[in-house]
mmCIF file of C-alpha atoms in Angstrom:
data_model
loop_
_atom_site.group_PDB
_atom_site.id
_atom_site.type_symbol
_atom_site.label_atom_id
_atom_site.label_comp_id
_atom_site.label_asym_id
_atom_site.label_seq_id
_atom_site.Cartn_x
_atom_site.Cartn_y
_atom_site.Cartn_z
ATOM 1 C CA UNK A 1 112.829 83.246 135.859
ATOM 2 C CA UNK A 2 110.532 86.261 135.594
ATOM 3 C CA UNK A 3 108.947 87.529 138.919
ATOM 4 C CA UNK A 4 105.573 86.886 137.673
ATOM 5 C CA UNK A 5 106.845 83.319 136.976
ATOM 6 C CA UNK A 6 107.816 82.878 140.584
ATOM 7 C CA UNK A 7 104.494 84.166 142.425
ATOM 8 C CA UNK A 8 102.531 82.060 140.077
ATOM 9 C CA UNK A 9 104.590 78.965 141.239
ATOM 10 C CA UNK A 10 103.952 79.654 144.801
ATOM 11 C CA UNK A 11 100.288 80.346 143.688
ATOM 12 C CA UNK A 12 100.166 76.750 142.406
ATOM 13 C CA UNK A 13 102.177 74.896 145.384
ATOM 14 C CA UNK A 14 100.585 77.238 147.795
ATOM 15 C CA UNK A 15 104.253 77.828 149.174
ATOM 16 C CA UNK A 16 103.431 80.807 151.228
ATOM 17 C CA UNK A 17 107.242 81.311 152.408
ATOM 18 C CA UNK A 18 108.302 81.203 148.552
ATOM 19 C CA UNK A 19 105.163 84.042 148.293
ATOM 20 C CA UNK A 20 106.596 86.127 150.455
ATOM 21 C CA UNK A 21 109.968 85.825 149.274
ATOM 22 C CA UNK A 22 108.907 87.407 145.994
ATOM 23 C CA UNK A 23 107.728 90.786 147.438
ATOM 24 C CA UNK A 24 110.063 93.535 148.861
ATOM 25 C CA UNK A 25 110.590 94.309 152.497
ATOM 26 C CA UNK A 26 108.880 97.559 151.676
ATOM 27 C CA UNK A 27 106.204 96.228 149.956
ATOM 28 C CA UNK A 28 103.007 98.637 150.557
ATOM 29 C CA UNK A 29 99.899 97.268 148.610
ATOM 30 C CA UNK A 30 97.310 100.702 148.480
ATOM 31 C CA UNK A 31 93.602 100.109 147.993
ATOM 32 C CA UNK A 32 92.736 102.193 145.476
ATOM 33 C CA UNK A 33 88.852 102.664 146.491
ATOM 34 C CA UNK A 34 89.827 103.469 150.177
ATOM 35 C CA UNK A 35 93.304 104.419 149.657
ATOM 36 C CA UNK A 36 93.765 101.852 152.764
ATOM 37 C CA UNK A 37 97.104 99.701 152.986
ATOM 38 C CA UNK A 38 98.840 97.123 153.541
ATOM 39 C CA UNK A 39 102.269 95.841 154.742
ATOM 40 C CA UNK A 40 104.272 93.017 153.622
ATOM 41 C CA UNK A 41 103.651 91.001 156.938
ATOM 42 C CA UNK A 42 99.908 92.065 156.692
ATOM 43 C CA UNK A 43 100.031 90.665 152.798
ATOM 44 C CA UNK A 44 102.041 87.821 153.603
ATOM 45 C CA UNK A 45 99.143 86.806 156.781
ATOM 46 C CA UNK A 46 96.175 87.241 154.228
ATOM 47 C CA UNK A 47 97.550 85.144 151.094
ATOM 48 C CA UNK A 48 98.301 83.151 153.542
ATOM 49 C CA UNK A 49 94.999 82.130 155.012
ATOM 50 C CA UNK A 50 93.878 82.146 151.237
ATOM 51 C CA UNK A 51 96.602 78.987 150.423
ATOM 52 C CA UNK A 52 94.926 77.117 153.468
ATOM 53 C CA UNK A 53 91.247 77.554 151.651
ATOM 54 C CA UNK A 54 90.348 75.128 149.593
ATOM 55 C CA UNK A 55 87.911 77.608 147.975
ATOM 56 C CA UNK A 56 90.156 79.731 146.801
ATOM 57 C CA UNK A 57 91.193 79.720 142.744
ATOM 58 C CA UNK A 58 93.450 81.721 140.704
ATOM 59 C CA UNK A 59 91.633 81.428 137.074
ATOM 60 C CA UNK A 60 92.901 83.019 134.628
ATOM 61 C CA UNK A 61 95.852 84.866 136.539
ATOM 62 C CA UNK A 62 97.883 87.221 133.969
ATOM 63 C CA UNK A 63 101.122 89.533 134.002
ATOM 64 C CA UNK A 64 100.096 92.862 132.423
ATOM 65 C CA UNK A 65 103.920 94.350 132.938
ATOM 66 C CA UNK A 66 106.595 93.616 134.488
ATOM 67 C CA UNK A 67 110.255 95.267 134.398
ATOM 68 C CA UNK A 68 112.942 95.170 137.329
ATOM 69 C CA UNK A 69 111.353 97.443 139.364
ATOM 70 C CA UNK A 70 107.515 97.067 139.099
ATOM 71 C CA UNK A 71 105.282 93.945 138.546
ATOM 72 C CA UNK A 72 101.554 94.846 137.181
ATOM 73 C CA UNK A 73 99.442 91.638 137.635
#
């Protein structure tokens, strides 16, 4: 199963542990207006409170590119 695949399962069980297990312990998510970051446990605390929120809804999620070292979503 394809990485993409995985994250988009979590997405749909909100499963924030199986979430987290698809990113890498140096995970570093870079803002590219602010050039602000993010860690993994910073990531994994955000998505987080967005699985408990009703409100929140992936529509029309896509994988642009994904090979064994970089996922483009």
């Amino acid at each position: 199963m394809s990485l993409y695949k995985k994250r988009e399962e979590a997405f749909e069980k909100r499963d924030i542990n199986l979430w987290g297990d698809s990113i890498h312990d140096d995970f570093k998510f870079v803002r590219h207006q602010s050039n602000t970051t993010m860690s993994k446990s910073e990531m994994i605390e955000m998505v987080g409170q967005m699985f408990s929120s009703d409100s929140v809804n992936i529509v029309e999620g896509r994988c642009i590119y994904e090979n064994d070292e970089i996922l483009v979503e």
